[in-house]
PDB file of C-alpha atoms in Angstrom:
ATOM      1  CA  UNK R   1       5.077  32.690   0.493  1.00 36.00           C
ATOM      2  CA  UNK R   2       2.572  30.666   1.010  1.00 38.00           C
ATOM      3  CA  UNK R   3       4.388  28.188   3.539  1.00 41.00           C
ATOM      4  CA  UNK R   4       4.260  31.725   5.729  1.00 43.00           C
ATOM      5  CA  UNK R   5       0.353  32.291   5.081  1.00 50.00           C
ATOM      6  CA  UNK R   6       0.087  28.859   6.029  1.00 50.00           C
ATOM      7  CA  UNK R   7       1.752  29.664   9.104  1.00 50.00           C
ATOM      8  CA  UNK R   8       0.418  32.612  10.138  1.00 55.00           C
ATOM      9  CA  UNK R   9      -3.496  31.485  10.002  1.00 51.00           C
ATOM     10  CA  UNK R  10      -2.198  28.470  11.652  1.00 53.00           C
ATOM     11  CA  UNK R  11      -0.873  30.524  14.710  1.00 53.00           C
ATOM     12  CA  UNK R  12      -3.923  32.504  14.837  1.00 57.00           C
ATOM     13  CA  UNK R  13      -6.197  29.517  14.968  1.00 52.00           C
ATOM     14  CA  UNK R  14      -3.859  28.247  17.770  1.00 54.00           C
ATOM     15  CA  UNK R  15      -4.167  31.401  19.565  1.00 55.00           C
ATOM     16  CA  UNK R  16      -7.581  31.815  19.120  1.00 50.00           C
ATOM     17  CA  UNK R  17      -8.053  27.811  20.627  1.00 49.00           C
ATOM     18  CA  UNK R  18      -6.190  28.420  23.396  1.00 49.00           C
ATOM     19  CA  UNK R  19      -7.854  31.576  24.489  1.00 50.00           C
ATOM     20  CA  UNK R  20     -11.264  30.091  24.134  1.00 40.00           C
ATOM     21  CA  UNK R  21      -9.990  27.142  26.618  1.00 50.00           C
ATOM     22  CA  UNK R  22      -8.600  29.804  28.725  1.00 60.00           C
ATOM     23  CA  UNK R  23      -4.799  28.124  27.988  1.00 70.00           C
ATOM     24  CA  UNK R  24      -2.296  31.174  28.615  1.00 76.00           C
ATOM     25  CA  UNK R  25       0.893  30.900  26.663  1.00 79.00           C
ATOM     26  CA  UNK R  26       4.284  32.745  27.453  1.00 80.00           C
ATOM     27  CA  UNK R  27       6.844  31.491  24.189  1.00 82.00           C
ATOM     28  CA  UNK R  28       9.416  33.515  26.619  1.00 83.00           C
ATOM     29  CA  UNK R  29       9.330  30.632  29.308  1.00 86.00           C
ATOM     30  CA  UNK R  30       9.470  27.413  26.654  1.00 85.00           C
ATOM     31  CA  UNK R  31       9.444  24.230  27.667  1.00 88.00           C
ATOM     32  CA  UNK R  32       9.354  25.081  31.552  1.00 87.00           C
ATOM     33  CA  UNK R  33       5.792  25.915  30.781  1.00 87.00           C
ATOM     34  CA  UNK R  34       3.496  23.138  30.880  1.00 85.00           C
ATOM     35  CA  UNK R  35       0.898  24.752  28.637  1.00 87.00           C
ATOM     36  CA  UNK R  36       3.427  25.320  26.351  1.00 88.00           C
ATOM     37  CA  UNK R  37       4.444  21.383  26.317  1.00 90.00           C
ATOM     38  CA  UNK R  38       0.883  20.796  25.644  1.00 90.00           C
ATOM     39  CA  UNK R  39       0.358  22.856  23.265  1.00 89.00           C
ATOM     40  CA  UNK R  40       3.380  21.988  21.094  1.00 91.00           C
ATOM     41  CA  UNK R  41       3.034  18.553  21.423  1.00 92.00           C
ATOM     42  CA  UNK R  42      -0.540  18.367  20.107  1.00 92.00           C
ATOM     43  CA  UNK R  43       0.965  21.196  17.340  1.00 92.00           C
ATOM     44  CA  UNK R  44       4.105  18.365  16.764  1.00 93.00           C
ATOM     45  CA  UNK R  45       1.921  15.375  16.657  1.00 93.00           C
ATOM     46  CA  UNK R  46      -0.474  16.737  14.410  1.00 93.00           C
ATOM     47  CA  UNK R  47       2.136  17.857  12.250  1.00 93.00           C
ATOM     48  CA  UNK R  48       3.842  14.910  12.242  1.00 93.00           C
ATOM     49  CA  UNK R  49       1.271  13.034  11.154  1.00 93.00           C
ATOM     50  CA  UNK R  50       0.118  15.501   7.932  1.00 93.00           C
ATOM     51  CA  UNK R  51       4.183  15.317   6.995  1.00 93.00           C
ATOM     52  CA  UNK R  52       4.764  11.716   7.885  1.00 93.00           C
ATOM     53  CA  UNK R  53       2.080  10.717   4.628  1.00 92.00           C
ATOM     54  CA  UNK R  54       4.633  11.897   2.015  1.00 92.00           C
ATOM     55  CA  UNK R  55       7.577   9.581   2.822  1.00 92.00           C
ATOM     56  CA  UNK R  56       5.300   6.190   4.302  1.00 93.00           C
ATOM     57  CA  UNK R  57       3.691   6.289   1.332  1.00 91.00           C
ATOM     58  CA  UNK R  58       6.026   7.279  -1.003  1.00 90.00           C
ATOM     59  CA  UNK R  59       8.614   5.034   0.186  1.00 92.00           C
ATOM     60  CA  UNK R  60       5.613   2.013   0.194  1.00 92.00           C
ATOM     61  CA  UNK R  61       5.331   2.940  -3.064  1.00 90.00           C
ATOM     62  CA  UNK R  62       8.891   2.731  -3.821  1.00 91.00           C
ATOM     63  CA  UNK R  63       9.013  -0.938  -2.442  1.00 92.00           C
ATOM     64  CA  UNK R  64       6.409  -2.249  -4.333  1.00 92.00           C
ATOM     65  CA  UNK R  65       7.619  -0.734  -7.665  1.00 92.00           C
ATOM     66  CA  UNK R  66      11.089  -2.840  -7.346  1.00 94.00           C
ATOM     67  CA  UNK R  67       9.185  -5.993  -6.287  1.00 95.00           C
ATOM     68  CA  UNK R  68       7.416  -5.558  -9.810  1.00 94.00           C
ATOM     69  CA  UNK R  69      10.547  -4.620 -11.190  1.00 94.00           C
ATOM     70  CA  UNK R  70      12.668  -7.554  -9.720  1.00 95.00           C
ATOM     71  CA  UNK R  71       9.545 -10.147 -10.792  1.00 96.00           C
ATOM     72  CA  UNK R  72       9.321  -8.667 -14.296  1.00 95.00           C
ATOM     73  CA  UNK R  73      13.110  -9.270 -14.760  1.00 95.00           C
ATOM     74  CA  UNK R  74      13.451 -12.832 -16.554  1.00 91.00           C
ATOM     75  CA  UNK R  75      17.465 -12.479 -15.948  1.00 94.00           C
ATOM     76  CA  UNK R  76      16.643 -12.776 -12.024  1.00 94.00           C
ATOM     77  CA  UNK R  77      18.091 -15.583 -10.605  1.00 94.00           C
ATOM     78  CA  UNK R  78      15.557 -15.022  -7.378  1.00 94.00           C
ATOM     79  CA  UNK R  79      12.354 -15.377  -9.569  1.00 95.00           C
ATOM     80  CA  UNK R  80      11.248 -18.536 -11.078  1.00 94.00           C
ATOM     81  CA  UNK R  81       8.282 -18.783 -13.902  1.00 95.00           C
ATOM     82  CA  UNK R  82       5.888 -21.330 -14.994  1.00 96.00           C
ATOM     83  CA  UNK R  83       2.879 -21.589 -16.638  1.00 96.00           C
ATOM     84  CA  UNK R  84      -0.280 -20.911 -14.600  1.00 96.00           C
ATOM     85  CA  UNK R  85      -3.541 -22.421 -16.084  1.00 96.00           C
ATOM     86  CA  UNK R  86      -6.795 -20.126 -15.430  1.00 95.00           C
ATOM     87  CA  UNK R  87      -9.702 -22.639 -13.562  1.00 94.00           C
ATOM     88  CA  UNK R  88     -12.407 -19.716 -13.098  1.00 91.00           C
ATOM     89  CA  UNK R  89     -12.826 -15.813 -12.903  1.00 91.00           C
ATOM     90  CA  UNK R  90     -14.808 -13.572 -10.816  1.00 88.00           C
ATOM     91  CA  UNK R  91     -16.247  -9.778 -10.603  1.00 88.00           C
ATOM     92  CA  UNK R  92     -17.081  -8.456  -7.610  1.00 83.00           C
ATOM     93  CA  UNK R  93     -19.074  -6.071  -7.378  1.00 81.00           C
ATOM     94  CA  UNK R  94     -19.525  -3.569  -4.716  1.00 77.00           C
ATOM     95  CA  UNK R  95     -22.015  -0.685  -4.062  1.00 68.00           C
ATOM     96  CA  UNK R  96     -23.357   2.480  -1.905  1.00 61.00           C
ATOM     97  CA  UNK R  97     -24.297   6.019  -1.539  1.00 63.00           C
ATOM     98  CA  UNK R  98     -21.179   7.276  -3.363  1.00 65.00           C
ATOM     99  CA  UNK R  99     -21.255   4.997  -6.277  1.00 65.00           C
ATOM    100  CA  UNK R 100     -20.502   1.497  -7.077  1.00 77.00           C
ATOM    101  CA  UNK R 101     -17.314   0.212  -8.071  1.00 83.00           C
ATOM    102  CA  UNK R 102     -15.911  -3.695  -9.209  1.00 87.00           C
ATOM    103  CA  UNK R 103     -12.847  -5.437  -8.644  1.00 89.00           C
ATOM    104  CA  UNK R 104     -11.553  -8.605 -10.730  1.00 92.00           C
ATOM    105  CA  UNK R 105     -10.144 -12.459  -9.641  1.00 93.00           C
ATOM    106  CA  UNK R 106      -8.796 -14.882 -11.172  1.00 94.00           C
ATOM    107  CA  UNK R 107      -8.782 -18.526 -10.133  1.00 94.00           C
ATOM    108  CA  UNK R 108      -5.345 -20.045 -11.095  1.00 95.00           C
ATOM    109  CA  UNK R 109      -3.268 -23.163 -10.722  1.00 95.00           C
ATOM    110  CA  UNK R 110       0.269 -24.331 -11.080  1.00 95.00           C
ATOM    111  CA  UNK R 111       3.382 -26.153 -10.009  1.00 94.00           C
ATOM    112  CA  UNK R 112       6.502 -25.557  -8.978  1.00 94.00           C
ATOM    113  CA  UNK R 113       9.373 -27.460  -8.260  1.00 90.00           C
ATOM    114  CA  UNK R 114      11.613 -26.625  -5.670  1.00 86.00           C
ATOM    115  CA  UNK R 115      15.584 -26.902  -5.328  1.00 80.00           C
ATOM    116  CA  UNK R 116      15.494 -30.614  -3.542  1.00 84.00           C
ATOM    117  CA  UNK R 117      13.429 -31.620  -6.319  1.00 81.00           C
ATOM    118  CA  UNK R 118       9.923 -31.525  -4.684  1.00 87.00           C
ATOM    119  CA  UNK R 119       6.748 -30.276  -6.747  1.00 91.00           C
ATOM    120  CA  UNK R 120       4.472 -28.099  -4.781  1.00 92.00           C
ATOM    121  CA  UNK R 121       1.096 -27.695  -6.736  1.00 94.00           C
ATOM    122  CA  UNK R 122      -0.566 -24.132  -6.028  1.00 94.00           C
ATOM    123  CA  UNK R 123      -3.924 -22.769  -6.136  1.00 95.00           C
ATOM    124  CA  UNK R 124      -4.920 -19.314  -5.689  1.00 95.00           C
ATOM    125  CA  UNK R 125      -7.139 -17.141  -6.018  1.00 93.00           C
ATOM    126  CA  UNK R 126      -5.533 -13.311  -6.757  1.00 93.00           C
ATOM    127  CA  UNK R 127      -6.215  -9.522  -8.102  1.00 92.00           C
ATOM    128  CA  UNK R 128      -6.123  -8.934 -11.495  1.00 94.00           C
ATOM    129  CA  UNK R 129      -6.710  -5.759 -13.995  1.00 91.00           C
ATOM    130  CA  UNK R 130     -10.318  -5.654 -15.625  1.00 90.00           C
ATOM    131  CA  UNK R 131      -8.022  -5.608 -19.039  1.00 91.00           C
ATOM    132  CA  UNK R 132      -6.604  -9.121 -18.107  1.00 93.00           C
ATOM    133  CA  UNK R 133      -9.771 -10.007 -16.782  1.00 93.00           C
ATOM    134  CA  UNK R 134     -11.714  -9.675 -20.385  1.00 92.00           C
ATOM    135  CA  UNK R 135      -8.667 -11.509 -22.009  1.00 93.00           C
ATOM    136  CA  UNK R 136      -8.538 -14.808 -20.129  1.00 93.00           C
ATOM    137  CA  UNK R 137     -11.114 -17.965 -19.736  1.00 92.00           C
ATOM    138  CA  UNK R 138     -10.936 -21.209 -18.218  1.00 92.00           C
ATOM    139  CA  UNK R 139      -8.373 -23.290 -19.168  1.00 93.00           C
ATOM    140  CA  UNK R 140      -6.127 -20.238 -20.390  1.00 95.00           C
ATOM    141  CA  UNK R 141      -2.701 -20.569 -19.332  1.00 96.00           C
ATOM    142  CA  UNK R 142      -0.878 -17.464 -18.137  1.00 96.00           C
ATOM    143  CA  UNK R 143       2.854 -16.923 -16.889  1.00 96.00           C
ATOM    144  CA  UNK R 144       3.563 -16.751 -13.160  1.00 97.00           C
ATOM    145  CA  UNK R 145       6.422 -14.945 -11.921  1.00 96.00           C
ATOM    146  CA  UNK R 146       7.553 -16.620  -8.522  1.00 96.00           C
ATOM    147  CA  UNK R 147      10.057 -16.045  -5.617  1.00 95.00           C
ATOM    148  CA  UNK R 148      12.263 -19.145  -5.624  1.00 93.00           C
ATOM    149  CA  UNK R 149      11.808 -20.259  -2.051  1.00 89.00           C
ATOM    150  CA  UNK R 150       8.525 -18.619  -1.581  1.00 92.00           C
ATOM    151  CA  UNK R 151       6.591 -19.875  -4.127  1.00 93.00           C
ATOM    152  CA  UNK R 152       3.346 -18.135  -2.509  1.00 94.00           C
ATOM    153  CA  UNK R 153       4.907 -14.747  -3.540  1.00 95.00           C
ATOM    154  CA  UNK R 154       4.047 -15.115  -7.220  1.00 96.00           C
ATOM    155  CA  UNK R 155       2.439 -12.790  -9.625  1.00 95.00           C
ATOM    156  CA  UNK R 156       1.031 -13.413 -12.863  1.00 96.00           C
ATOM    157  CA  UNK R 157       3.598 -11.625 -15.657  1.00 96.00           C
ATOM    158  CA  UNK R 158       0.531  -9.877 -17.963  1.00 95.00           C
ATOM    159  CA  UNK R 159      -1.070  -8.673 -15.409  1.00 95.00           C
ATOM    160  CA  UNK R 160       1.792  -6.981 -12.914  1.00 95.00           C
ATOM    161  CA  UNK R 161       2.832  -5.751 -16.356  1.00 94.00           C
ATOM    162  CA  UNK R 162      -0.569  -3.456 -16.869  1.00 91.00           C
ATOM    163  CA  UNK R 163      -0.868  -2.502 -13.454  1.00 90.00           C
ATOM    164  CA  UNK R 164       3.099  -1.416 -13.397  1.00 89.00           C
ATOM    165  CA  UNK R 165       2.191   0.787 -16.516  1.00 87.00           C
ATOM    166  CA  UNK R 166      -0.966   2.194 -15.259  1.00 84.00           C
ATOM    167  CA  UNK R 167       1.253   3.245 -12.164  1.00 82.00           C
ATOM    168  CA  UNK R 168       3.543   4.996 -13.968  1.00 78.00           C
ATOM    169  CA  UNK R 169       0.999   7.698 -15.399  1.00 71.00           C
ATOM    170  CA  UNK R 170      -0.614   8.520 -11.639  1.00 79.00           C
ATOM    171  CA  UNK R 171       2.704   8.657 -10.011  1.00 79.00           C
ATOM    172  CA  UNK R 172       2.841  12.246 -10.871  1.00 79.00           C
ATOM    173  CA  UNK R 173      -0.216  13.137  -9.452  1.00 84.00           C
ATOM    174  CA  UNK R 174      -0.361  11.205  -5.972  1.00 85.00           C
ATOM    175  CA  UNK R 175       3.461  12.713  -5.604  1.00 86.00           C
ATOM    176  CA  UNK R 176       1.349  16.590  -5.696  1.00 89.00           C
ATOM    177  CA  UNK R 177      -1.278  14.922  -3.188  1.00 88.00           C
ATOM    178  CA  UNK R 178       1.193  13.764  -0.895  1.00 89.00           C
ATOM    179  CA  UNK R 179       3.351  17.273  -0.910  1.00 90.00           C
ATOM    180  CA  UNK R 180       0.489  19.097  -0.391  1.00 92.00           C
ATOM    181  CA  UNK R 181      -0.211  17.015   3.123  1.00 90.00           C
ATOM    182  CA  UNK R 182       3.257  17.046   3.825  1.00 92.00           C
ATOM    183  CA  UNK R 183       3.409  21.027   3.437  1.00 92.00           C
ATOM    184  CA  UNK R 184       0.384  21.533   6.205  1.00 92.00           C
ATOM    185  CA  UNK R 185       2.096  18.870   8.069  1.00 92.00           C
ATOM    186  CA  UNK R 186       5.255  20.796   8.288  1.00 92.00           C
ATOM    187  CA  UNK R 187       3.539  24.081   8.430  1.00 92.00           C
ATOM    188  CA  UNK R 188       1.920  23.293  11.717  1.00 91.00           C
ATOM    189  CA  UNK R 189       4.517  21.503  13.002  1.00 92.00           C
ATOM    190  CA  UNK R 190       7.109  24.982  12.432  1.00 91.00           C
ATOM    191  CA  UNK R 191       4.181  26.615  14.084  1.00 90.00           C
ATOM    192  CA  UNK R 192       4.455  25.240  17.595  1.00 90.00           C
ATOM    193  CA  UNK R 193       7.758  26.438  18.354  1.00 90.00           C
ATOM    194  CA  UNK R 194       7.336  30.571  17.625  1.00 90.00           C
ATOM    195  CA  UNK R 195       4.363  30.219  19.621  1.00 88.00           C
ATOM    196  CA  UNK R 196       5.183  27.893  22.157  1.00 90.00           C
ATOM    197  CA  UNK R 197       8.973  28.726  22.741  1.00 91.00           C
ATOM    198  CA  UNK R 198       9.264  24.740  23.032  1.00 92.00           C
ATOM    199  CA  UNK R 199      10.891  22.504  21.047  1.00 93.00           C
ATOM    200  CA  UNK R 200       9.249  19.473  21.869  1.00 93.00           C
ATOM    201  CA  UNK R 201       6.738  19.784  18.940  1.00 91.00           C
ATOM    202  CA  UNK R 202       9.362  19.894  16.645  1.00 93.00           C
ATOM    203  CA  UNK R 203      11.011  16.400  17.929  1.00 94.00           C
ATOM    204  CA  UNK R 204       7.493  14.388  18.085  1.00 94.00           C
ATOM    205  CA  UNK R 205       6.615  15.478  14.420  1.00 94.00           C
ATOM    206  CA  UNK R 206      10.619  14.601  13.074  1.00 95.00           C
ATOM    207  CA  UNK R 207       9.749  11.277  15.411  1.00 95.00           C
ATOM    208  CA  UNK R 208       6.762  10.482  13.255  1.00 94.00           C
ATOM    209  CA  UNK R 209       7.721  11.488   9.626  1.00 94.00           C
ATOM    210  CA  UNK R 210      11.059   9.086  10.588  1.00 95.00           C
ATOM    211  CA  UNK R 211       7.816   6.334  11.787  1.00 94.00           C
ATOM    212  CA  UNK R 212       6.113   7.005   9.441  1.00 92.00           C
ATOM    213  CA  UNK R 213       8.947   6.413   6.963  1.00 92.00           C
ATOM    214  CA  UNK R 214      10.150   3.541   7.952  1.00 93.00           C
ATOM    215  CA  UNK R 215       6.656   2.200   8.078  1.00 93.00           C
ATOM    216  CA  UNK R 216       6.285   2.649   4.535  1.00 90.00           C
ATOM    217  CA  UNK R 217       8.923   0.555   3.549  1.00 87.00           C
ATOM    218  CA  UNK R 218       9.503  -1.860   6.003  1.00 91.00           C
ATOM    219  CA  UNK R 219       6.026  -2.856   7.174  1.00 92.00           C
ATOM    220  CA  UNK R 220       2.591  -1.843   4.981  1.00 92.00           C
ATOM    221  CA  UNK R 221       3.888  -3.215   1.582  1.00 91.00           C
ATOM    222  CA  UNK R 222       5.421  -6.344   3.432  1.00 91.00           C
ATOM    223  CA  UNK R 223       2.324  -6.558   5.339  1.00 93.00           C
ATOM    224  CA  UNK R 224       0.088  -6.432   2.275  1.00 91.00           C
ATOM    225  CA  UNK R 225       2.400  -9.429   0.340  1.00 91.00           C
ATOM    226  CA  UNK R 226       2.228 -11.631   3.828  1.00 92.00           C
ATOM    227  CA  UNK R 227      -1.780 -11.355   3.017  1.00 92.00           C
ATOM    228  CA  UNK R 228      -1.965 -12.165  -0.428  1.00 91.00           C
ATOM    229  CA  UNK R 229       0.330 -15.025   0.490  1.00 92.00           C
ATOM    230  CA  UNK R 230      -1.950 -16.319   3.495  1.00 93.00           C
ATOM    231  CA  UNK R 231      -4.062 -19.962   3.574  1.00 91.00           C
ATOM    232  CA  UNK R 232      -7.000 -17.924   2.716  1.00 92.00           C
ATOM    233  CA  UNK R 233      -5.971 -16.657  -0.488  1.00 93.00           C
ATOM    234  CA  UNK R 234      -3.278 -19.784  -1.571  1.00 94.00           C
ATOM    235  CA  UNK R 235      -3.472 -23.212  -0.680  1.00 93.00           C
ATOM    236  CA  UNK R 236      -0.919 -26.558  -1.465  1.00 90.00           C
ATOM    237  CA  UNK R 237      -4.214 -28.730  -1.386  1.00 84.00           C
ATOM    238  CA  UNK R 238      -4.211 -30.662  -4.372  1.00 78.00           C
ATOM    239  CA  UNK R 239      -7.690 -29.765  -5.959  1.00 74.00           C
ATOM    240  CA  UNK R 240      -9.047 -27.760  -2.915  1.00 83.00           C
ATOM    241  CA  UNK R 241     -10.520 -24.458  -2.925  1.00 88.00           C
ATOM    242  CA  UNK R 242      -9.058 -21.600  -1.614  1.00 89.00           C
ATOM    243  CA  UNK R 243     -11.256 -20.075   1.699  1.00 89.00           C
ATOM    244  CA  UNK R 244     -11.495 -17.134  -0.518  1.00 89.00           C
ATOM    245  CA  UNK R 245     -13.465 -18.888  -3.185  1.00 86.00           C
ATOM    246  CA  UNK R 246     -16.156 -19.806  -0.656  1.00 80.00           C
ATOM    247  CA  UNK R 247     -15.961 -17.021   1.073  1.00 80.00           C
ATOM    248  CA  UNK R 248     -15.991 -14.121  -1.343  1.00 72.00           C
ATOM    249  CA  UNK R 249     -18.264 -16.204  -3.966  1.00 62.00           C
ATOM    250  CA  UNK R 250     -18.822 -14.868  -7.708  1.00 42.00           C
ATOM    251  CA  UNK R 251     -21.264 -11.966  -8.848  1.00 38.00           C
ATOM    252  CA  UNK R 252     -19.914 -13.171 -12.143  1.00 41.00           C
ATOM    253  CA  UNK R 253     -18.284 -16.179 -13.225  1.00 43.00           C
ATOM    254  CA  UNK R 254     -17.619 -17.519 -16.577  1.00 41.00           C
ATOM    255  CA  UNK R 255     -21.370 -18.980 -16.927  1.00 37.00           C
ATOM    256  CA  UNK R 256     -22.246 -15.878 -16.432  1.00 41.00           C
ATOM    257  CA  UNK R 257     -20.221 -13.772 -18.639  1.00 41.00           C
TER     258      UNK R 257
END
């Protein structure tokens, strides 16, 4: 019932737009009407884009749940750990008109040793819960959780823990957030063929929800482990610091705590 309200004010508010821009629409005459293709194209693409949030983010959500699943797994013969030892930590903090907010670093360090037998020392500089964050000082040593081959992919074990259990308890409500923009979506996509006649709208909004899903899972999480993995976050310089250190500086740092 209320996917049809939904519908119905959206086809009035169409009809009302396009007789304020003087845009005549026949449904009868479909797609060989180019009004019509206009109309349910900007109908489809709008759509699209309300419906496509569900599944890219869902699915992005998805992929970075079994990452955390496959580095929490000490059986996995992909992920190697060692122990990381904690050189400094660091609260940013962050402020405007709607309200402050801070976010937590850690300074680590460690070793690996690859499958020829090389040793690759590591130092990074990475996210970590304000629970974590109140637990550790320098010179603590934490596990790291690392993909053999890729030792920049690496997560400290405590911490993905929290965060993995934290995620848990909001899945529930960010999968209501997402339905509701992917029941708009769909609502004003179904809207621009009964009062367009053409189906056009329909194809460029299934286009982008399949984008948008494959986005999700193939590109944004990737995308967000390539930059936690970059030279500005991780370096193999023995005793150098990481751009980010200089860069980002410390509100707060152990002296200060």
């Amino acid at each position: 019932m209320m996917k049809l309200s939904a519908v119905g004010l959206l086809l009035c508010a169409a009809r009302a737009a396009a007789t304020a821009t003087e845009i005549e629409l026949d449904a009868s005459l479909g797609c060989a009407d180019g009004n019509n293709v206009l109309v349910a194209l900007l109908l489809g693409v709008m759509g699209g884009a309300f419906a496509c949030i569900f599944p890219c983010c869902g699915l992005c959500l998805r992929a970075q749940r079994r990452w955390a699943q496959d580095f929490l797994d000490a059986s996995n013969p992909k992920v190697g750990r060692v122990d990381a030892t904690v050189i400094d930590k660091q609260a940013h903090h962050s402020g405007g008109d709607q309200g402050s907010s801070t976010s937590y670093t850690a300074v680590i360090t460690f070793e690996v040793k690859r499958g020829d037998g090389a040793s690759v020392p590591l130092r990074a500089q990475c996210g970590i819960s304000s629970g974590l964050w109140s637990r550790i000082s320098a010179g603590a040593q934490v596990e790291v959780a690392y993909a053999l081959g890729n030792e920049k992919d690496f997560a400290i074990v405590e911490d993905l823990k929290e965060r993995s259990e934290q995620s848990m308890g909001k899945r529930g409500l960010l999968t209501c957030a997402f339905g509701v923009f992917a029941v708009v979506g769909l609502a004003i996509a179904g809207a621009s063929l009964p009062l367009t006649g053409c189906f056009l709208g329909l194809v460029s909004s299934i286009a982008l929800i399949l984008g948008g899903s494959a986005a999700g899972h193939f590109v944004f999480f990737p995308m967000t482990r390539m930059l936690t993995q970059s030279r500005f976050y991780v370096t193999t310089a023995t005793g150098a610091a990481t751009p980010s250190e200089k860069v980002l500086g410390a509100t707060n740092t152990l002296a200060g705590v």
